[in-house]
Coordinates of C-alpha atoms and ligand atoms in Angstrom, one line a residue:
X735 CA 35.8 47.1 -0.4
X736 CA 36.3 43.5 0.9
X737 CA 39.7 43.1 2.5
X738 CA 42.1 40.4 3.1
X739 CA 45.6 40.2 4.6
X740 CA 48.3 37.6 4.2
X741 CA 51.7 37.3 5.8
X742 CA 54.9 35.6 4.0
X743 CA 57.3 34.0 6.5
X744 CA 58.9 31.2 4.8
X745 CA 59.3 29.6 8.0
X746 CA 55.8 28.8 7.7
X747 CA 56.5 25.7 5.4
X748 CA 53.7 23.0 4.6
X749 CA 55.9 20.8 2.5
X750 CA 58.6 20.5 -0.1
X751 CA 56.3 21.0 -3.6
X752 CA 57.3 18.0 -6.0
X753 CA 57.5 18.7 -9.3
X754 CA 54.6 15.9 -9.8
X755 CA 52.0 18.4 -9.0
X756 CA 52.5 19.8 -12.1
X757 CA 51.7 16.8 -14.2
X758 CA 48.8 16.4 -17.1
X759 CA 47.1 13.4 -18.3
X760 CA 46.4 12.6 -21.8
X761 CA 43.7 9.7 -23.0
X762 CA 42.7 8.2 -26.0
X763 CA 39.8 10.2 -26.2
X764 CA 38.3 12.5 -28.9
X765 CA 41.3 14.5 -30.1
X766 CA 43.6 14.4 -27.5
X767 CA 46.1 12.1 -29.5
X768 CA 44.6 12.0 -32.7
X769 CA 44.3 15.3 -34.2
X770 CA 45.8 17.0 -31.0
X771 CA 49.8 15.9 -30.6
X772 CA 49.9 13.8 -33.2
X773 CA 48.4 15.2 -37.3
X774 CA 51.1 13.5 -39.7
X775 CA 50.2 16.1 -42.5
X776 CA 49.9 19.5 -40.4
X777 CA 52.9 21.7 -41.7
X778 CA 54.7 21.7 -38.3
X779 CA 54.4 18.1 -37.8
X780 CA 57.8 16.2 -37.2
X781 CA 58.8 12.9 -38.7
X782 CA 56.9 11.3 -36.0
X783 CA 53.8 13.1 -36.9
X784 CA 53.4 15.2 -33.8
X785 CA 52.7 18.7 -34.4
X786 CA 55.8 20.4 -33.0
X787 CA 53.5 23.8 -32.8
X788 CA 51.6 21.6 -29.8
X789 CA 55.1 20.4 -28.5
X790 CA 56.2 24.1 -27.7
X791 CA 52.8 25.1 -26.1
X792 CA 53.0 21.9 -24.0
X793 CA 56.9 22.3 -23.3
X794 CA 55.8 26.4 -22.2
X795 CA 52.7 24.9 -19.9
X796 CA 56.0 23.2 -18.0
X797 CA 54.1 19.4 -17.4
X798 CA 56.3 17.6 -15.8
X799 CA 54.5 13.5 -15.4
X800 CA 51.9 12.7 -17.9
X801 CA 49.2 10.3 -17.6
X802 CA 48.8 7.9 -20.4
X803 CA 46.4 6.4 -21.8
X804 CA 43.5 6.7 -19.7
X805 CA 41.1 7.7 -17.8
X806 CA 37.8 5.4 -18.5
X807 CA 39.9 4.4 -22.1
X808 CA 42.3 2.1 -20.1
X809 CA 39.3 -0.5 -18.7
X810 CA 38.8 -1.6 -22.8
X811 CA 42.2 -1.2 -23.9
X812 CA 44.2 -4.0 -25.0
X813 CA 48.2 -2.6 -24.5
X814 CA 49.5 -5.3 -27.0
X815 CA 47.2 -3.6 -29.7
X816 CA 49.6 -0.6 -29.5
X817 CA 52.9 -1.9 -30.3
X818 CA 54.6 -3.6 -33.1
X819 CA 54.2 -2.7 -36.9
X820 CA 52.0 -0.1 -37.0
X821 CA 50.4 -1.5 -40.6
X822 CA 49.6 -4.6 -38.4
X823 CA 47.7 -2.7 -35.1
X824 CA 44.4 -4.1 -34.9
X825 CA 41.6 -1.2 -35.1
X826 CA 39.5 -1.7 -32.4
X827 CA 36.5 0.0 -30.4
X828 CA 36.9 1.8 -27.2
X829 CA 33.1 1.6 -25.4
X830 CA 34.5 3.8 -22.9
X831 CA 34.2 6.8 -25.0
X832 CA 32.2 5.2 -28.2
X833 CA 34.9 5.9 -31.0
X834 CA 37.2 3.4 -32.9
X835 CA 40.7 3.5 -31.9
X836 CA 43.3 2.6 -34.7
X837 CA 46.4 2.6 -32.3
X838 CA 48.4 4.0 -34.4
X839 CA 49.8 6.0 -31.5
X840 CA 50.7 3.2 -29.2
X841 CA 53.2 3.5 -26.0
X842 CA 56.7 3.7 -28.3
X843 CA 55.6 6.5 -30.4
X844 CA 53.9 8.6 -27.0
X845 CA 56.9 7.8 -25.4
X846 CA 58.9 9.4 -28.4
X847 CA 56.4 12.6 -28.2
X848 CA 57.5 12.5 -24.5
X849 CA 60.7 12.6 -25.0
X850 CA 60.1 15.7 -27.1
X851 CA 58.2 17.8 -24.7
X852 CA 60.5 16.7 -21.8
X853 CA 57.9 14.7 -19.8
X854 CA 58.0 11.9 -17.7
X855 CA 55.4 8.6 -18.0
X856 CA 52.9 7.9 -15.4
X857 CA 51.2 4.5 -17.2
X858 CA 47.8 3.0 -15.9
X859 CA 47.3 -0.5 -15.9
X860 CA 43.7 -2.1 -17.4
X861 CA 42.1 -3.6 -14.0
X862 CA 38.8 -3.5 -15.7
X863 CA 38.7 -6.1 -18.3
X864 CA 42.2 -7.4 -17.6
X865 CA 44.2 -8.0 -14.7
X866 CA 47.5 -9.0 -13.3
X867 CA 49.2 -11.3 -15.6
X868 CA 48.8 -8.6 -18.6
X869 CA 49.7 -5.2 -15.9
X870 CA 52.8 -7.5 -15.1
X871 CA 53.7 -8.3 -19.2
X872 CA 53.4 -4.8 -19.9
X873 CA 55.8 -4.5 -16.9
X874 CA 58.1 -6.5 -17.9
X875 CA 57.6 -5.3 -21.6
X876 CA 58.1 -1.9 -20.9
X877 CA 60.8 -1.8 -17.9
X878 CA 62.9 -5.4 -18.5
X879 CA 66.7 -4.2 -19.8
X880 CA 66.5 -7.8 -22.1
X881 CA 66.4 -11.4 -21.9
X882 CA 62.9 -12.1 -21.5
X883 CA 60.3 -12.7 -24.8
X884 CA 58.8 -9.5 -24.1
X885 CA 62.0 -7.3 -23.4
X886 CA 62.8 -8.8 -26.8
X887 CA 59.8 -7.8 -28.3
X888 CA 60.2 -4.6 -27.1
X889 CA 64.1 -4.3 -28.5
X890 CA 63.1 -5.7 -31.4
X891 CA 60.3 -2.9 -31.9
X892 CA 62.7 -0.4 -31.9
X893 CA 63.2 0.3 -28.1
X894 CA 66.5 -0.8 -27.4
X895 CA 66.7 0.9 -23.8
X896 CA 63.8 -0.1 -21.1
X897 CA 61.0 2.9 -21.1
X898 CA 61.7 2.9 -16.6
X899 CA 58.2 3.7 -16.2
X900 CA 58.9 5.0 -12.3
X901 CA 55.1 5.4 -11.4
X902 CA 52.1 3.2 -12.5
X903 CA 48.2 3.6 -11.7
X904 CA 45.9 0.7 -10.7
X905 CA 43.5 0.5 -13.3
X906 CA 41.1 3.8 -13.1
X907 CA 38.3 4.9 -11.3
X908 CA 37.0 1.5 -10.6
X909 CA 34.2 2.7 -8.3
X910 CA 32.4 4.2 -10.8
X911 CA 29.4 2.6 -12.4
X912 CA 30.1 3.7 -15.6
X913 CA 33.6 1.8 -15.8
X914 CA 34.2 -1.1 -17.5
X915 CA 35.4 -3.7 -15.2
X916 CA 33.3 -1.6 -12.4
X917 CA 34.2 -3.5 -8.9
X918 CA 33.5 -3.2 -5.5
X919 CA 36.1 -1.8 -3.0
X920 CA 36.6 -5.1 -1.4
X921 CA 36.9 -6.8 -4.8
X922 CA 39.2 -3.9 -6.1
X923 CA 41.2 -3.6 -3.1
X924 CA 42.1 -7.3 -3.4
X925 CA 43.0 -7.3 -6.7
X926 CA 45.1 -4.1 -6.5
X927 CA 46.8 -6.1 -3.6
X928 CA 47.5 -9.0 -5.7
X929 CA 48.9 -6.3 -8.8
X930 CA 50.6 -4.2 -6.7
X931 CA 52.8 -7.1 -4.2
X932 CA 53.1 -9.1 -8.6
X933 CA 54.6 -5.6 -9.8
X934 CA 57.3 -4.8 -6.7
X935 CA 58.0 -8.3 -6.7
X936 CA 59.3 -7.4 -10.4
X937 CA 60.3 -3.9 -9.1
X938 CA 60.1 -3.1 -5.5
X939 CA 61.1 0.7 -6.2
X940 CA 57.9 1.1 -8.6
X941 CA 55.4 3.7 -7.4
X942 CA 51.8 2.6 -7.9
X943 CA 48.8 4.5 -7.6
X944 CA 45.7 2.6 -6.1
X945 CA 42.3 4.1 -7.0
X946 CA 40.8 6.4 -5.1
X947 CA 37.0 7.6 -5.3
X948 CA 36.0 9.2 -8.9
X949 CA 34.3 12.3 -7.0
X950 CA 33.8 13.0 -3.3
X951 CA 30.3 13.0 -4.6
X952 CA 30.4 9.2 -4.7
X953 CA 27.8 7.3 -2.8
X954 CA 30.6 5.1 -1.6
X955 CA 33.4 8.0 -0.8
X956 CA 35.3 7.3 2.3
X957 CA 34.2 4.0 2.4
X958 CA 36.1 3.2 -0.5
X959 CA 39.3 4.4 0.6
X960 CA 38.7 2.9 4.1
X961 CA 37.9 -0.5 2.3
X962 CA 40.7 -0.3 -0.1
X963 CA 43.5 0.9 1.4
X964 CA 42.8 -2.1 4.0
X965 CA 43.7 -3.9 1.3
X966 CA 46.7 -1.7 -0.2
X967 CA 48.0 0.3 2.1
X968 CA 51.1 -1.7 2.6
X969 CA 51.5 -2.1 -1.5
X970 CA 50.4 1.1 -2.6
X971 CA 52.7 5.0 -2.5
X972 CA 49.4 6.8 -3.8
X973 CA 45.8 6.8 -3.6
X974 CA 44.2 8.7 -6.3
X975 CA 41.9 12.0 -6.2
X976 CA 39.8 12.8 -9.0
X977 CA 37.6 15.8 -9.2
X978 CA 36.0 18.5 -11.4
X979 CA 34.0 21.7 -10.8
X980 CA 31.6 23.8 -13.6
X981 CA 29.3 26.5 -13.2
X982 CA 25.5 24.8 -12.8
X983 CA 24.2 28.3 -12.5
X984 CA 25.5 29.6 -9.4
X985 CA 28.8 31.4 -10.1
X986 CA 29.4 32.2 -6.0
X987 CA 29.6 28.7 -6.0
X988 CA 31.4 27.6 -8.8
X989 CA 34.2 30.5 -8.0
X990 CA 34.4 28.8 -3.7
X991 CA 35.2 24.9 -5.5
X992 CA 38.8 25.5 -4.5
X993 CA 36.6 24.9 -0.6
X994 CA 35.6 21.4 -2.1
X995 CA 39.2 20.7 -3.3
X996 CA 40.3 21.3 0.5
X997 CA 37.7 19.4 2.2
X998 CA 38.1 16.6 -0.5
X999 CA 41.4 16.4 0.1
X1000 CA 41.5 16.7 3.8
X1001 CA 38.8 13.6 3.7
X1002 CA 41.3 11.9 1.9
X1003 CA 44.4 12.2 4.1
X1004 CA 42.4 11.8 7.4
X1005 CA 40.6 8.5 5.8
X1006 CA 43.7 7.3 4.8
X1007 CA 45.5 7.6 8.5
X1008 CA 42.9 6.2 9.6
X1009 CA 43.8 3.4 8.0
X1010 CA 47.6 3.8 9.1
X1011 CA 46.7 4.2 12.4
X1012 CA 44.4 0.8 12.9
X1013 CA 47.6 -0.8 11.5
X1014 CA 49.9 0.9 13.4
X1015 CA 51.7 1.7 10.4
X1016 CA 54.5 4.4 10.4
X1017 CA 54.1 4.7 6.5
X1018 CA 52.2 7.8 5.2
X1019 CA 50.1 7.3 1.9
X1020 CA 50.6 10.0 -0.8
X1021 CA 47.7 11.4 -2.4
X1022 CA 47.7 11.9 -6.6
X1023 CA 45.4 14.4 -7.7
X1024 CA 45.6 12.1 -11.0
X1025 CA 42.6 13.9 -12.7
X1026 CA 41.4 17.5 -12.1
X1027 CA 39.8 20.3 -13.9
X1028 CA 37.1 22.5 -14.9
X1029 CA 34.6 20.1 -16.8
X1030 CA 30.9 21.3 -18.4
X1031 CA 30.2 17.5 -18.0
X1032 CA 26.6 17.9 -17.8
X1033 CA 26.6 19.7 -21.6
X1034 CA 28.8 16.0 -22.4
X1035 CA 25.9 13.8 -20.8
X1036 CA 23.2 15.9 -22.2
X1037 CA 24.4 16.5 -25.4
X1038 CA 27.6 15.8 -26.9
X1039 CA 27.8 11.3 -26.1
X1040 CA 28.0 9.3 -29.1
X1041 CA 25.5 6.0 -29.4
X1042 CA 24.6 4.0 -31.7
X1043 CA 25.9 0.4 -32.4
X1044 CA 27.1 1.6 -36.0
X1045 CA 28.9 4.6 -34.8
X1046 CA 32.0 4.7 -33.7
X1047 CA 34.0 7.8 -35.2
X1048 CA 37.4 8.1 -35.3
X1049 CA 38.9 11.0 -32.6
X1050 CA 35.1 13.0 -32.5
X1051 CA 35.0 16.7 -31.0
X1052 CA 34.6 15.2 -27.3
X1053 CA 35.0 17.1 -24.6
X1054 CA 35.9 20.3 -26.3
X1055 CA 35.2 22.5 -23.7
X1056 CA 35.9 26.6 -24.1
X1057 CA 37.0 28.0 -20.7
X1058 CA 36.1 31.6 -19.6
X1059 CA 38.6 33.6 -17.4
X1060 CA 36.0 32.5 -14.7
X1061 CA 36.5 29.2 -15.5
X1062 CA 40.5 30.1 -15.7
X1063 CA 39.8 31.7 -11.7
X1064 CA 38.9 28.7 -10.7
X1065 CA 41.0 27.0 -12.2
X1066 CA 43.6 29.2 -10.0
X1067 CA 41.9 28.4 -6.8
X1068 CA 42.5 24.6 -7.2
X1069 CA 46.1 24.9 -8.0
X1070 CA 46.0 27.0 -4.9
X1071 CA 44.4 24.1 -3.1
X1072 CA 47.0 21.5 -4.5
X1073 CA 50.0 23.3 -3.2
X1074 CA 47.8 24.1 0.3
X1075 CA 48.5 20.0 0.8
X1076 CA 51.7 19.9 -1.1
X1077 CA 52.7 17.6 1.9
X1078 CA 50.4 15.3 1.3
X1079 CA 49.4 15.8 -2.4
X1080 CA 52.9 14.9 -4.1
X1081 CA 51.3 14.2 -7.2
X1082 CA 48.7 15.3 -9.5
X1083 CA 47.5 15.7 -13.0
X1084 CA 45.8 18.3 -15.0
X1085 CA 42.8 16.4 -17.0
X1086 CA 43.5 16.8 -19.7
X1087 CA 46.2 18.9 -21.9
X1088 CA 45.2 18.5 -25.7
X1089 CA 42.1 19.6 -27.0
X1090 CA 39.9 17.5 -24.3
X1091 CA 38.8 19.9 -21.0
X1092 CA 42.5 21.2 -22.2
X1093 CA 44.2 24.2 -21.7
X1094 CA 45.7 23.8 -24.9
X1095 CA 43.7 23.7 -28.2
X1096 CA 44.5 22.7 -31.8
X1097 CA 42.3 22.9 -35.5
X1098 CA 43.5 20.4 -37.6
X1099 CA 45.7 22.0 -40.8
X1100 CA 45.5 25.0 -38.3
X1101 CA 46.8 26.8 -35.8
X1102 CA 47.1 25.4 -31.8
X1103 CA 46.5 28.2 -29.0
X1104 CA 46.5 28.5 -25.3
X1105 CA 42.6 28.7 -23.4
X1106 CA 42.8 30.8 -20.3
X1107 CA 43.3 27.9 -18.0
X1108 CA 46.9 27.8 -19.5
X1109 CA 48.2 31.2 -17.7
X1110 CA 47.2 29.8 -14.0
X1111 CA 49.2 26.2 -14.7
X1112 CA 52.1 28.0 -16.3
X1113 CA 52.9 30.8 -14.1
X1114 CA 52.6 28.6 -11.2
X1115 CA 54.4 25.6 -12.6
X1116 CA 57.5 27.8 -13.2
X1117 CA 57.6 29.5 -10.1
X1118 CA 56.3 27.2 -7.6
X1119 CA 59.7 25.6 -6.9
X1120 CA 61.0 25.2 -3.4
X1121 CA 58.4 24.9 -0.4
X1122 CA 54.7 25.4 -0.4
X1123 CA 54.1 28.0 2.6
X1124 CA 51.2 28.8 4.6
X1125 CA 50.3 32.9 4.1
X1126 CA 48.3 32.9 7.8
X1127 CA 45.2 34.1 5.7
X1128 CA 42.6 36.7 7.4
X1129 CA 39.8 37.1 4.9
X1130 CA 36.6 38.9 4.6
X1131 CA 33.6 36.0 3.3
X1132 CA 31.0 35.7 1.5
X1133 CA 27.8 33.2 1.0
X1134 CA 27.4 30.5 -0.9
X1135 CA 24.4 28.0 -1.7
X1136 CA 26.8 25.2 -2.0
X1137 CA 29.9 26.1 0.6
X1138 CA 28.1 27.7 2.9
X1139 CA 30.7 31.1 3.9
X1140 CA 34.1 30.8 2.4
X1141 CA 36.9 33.7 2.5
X1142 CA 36.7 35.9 -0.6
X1143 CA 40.3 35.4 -1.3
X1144 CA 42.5 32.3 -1.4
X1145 CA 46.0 32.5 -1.0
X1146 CA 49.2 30.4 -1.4
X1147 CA 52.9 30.8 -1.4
X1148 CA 55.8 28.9 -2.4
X1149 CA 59.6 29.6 -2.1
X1150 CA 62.8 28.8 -3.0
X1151 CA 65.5 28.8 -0.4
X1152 CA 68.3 28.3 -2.9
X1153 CA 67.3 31.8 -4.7
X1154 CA 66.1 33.6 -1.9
X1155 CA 62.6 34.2 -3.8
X1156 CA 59.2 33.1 -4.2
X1157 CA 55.5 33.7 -5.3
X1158 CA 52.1 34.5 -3.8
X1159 CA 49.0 32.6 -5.7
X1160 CA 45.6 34.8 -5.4
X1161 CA 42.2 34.7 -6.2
X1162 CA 39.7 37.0 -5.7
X1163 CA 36.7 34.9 -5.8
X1164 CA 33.6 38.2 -5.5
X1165 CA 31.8 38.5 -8.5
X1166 CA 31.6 42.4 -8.4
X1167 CA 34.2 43.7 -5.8
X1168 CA 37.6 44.7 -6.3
X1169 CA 39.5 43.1 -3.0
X1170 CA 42.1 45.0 -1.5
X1171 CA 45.4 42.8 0.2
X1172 CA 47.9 43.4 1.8
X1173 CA 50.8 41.6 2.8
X1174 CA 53.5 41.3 5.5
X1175 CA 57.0 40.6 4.2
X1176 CA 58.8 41.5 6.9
X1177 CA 59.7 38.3 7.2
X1178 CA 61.9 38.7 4.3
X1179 CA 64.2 41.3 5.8
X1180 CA 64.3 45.0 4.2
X1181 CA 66.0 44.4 0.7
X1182 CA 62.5 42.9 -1.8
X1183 CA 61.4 43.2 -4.6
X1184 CA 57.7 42.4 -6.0
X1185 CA 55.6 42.6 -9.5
X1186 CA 52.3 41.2 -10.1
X1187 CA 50.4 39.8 -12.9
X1188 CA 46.8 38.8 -12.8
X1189 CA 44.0 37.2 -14.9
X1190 CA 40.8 38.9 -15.3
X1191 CA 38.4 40.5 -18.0
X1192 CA 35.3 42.5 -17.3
X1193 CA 33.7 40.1 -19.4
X1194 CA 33.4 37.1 -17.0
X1195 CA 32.6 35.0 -20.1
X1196 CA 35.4 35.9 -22.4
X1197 CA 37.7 33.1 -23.8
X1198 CA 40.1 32.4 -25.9
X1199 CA 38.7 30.9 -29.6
X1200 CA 39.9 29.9 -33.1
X1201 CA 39.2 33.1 -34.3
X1202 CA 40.3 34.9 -31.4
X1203 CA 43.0 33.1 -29.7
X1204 CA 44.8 35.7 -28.0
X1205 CA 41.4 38.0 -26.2
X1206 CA 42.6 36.5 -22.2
X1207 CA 45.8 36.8 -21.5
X1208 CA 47.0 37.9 -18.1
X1209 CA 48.4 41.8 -17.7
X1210 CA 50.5 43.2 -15.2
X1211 CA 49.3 44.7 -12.3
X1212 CA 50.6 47.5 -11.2
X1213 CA 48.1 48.6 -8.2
X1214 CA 51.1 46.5 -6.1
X1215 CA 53.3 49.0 -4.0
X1216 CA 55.5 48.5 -1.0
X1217 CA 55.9 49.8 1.9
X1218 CA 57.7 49.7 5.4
X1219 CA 57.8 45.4 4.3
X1220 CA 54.1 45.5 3.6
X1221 CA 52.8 44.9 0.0
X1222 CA 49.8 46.2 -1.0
X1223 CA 47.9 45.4 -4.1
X1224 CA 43.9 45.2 -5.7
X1225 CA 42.4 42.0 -7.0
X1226 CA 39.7 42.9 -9.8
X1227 CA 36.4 40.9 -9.1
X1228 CA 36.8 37.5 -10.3
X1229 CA 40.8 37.1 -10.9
X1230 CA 43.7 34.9 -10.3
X1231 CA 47.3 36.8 -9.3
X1232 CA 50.9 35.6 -9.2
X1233 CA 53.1 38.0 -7.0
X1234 CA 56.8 37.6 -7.4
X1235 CA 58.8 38.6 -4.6
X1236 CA 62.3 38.6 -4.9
X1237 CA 64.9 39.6 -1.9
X1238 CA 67.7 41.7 -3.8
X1239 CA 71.1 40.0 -4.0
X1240 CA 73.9 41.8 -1.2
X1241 CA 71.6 43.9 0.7
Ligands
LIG1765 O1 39.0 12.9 -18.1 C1 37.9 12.4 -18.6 C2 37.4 11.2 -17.8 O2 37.0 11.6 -16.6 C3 38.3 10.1 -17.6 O3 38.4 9.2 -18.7 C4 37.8 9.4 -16.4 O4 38.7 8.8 -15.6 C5 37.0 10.5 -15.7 O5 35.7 10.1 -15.4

C-alpha cells in the first residue's frame, strides 16, 4: 500500500490565505448569465429575474470576487451597450463565442445579483477592440460618487451610490491568437502601461490585473511576462494565470496536473522577480489565478463551436461540461496547489460557476444542482481561513507520461490562529491503491480533535446529472483515528479529503 506522511506545525506558515483565492468568474457565454443566474420566468426567480435557487447554491460554494464579463467576451464587448433602458440595449454579436448578446443583463443588474449572493466585482476592461479612453469612462462611470456626465448617467440609471469596483483586469488573454484585439507583449505591455498609470491617476488605490500568458503551453510563455511586466510592473498589483487540465487519455496524468499548477506557478513568480530584481524594485507582484479549471476543450474545438455567418444563437449549450469525481480529484489537487503559493497567489478565480465548465448547473423551468467539483471549492473555501501551511510532505511516487514521477498524494493545510483549528487538503492521486497517511500533530499540543470527509466513487466516471443530481457527494471517512498526536487515515484510489482538526477549548 503506497504510504505518505505529513506533519502539521502551524509554525510552518507559507502565507496569510486571502479570501480572493476563492473567487469565480462568470462570462457572457452560452448560459452562464442567460439561462444560468438570470431565467425571468423560472418559479424561483426574483423580481430581478435571477433564479434565487442558483443564488443559494452560489452563496453555499462561498465565492468571494467574481469575474465579470469575460474571458474572450470582453475583447468585442461594447460596456455602454449594457446600461441604460433595458428596451433600448442594442443586441449585438459577440465573435468571441459566435452567439448574439441582447444585454439585457448589463453591469447594474449583475451587480444587483452580486449583491444577492454576497460577492464582490472584479471587472475586466476591453483592450482588444477598445482601449483607454473607454476602460477610463467605464471608470469613471462605474466608481465617480457624482458630478461628472457619466457619474450622472450612472445616478440617473438607477445607481445612486458608485459600484467601488476595488480590482480591475487589463483586457484578457491578449497573447492568444484567437483573441480579438490579439497583441504582442511589447504592444500589450505598453498599452496596459498607458491604462493602468490613466486609471490610478483616477484612483491610485485601484488594483489592476495585467495579463498574463493564457497557458504555460504558450509559444511565447515567460517571455510574455518578462516583456510585459517591463512595461507594468510599476503599474500593475497582479499578473494573471490562466490554466486548465482534462483527461486526453492518460488518467496518471491528468490526476498529477496539480504538478503543472506548481511549476506554472513557480515560473510565474520567479519570471516576475526577475523582473523586480533588474529594476531593483522592492515591490512584489501578486499573481491572480483569474481563470482555472477542469476544461474537455478539445470535445469544444472538435465539436461543440458554432459557425456560420447566419448563426448566432442566443445563450447556446457551450461549454457544458459534466465532471466525474476524477475530474472533481483534480479539481482538489489544484486548490491544493493555489493555497501551496497562497503568498504569492492572492487571487484567483474558478472558470467558471454557472452552467459553463461550472460546478454548478441549472435546466431552464428546472431544477439547479451541484457537479462534483462543487464539494472540493466549498469545503475548502469555508475552512481555509487563517494561514496556508506547509505539511513537510514525504510521499511514495508514481510515473507519469506527462510529469515524469510525482508524489502519489498532495497535501495542504490551512489554520486559523484566532480558533485554534484548521484543515488538511488531500488527494490521493493512484488510480487503483488505497494510500495510507499519517500525520504528526504533535505540534498541536495533546487536547485535538479530527474528522474526515472525502470524495470518491468506485466508479471513476460517475457524475452528478439532471436526472441524477445527487449520485457524488462526499461521505465521511471514518478510517481516521488518533493516536499518541499522530492521525492516521486511508485515501480510496482516486479521492480528494478535508481533515478537520480542532484543539479542544481549556485543555
Ligand atoms: O473560460 C472560457 C474561456 O477560456 C475564456 O473566455 C478565455 O479567457 C479562456 O480562453
Amino acid at each position: 500500500m503506497p504510504h505518505a506522511h505529513l506533519t502539521l506545525n502551524p509554525r510552518t506558515s507559507i502565507g496569510a490565505i486571502d479570501r480572493r483565492l476563492f473567487g469565480s468568474f462568470i462570462e457572457h457565454l452560452g448560459r452562464a448569465v442567460y439561462d444560468g443566474i438570470y431565467e425571468p420566468g423560472h418559479p424561483t426567480a426574483d423580481e430581478n429575474g435571477f433564479r434565487t435557487d442558483v443564488i443559494e447554491l452560489v452563496r453555499e460554494l462561498g465565492v468571494s470576487t467574481i469575474r465579470y464579463p469575460g474571458g474572450n467576451f470582453v475583447s468585442g464587448f461594447r460596456w455602454e451597450d449594457s446600461v441604460g433602458p433595458v428596451e433600448q440595449r442594442p443586441t449585438r454579436l459577440d465573435l468571441a463565442w459566435h452567439s448574439t448578446e441582447s444585454n439585457e443583463v448589463g453591469l447594474h443588474e449583475f451587480q444587483s445579483w452580486l449583491d444577492a449572493v454576497g460577492s464582490d466585482l472584479m471587472l475586466a476592461v476591453n483592450l482588444g477592440t477598445r482601449g483607454t479612453a473607454e476602460a477610463l469612462d467605464l471608470l469613471e462611470y462605474a466608481n465617480l460618487a457624482r458630478g461628472s456626465a457619466l457619474a450622472e448617467q450612472r445616478r440617473e440609471n438607477g445607481q445612486d451610490a458608485p459600484f467601488d469596483v476595488r480590482m480591475w483586469c487589463l483586457g484578457n488573454e491578449m497573447d492568444g491568437p484567437w483573441q480579438i484585439g490579439h497583441r504582442s507583449a511589447d504592444d500589450y505591455g505598453k498599452l496596459a502601461s498607458q491604462t493602468a498609470k490613466a486609471m490610478h491617476a483616477f484612483d491610485p488605490d485601484l488594483q489592476l490585473v495585467v495579463c498574463g500568458s493564457s497557458s504555460s503551453t504558450m509559444p511565447t510563455f515567460g517571455e510574455w511576462e518578462r516583456v510585459v511586466l517591463g512595461h507594468t510592473y510599476d503599474d500593475v498589483d497582479f499578473i494573471s494565470c490562466h490554466a486548465y487540465y482534462e483527461d486526453l487519455g492518460d488518467r496518471a496524468s491528468f490526476l498529477a496536473s496539480g504538478v503543472d499548477m506548481d511549476r506554472f506557478i513557480e515560473q510565474v513568480v520567479a519570471t516576475a522577480d526577475h523582473v523586480g530584481a533588474v529594476r531593483g524594485s522592492s515591490k512584489r507582484i501578486q499573481l491572480s489565478f483569474d481563470e482555472w479549471n477542469i476544461w474537455y476543450n478539445t470535445r469544444f474545438e472538435n465539436v461543440d463551436k458554432i459557425a456560420g455567418v447566419d448563426n448566432w444563437p442566443t445563450a447556446p449549450r457551450l461549454l457544458e461540461d459534466v465532471y466525474t469525481v476524477t475530474d472533481a480529484v483534480v479539481f482538489g489537487s489544484l486548490m491544493i496547489s493555489l493555497l501551496k503559493h497562497a503568498d504569492r497567489v492572492t487571487s484567483a478565480s474558478l472558470a467558471q460557476l454557472v452552467n459553463v465548465i461550472a460546478p454548478i448547473m441549472t435546466e431552464p423551468g428546472g431544477p439547479a444542482w451541484r457537479q462534483t467539483t462543487f464539494f472540493p471549492f466549498a469545503a475548502t473555501s469555508a475552512s481555509a481561513v487563517g494561514r496556508a501551511v506547509d505539511v513537510q510532505l514525504e510521499s511514495h511516487s508514481y510515473e507519469t507520461a506527462r510529469y515524469g514521477t510525482v508524489p502519489v498524494v498532495d497535501a495542504v493545510a490551512a489554520w486559523n490562529d484566532e480558533t485554534d483549528s484548521g484543515a488538511v487538503y488531500l488527494v490521493n492521486r493512484s488510480e487503483n491503491e488505497v494510500t495510507e497517511v499519517t500525520i504528526d500533530l504533535t505540534h498541536l499540543g495533546d487536547a485535538v480533535s479530527v474528522s474526515a470527509q472525502t470524495l470518491s466513487d468506485p466508479d471513476l466516471n460517475a457524475a452528478n446529472t439532471l436526472t441524477d443530481p445527487d449520485r457524488v457527494r462526499p461521505t465521511a471517512n471514518r478510517t481516521v483515528v488518533l493516536s499518541a498526536g499522530i492521525a492516521t487515515i486511508t485515501l480510496p484510489a482516486v479521492s480528494w479529503t478535508e481533515i478537520r482538526v480542532s484543539t479542544l477549548p481549556g485543555e
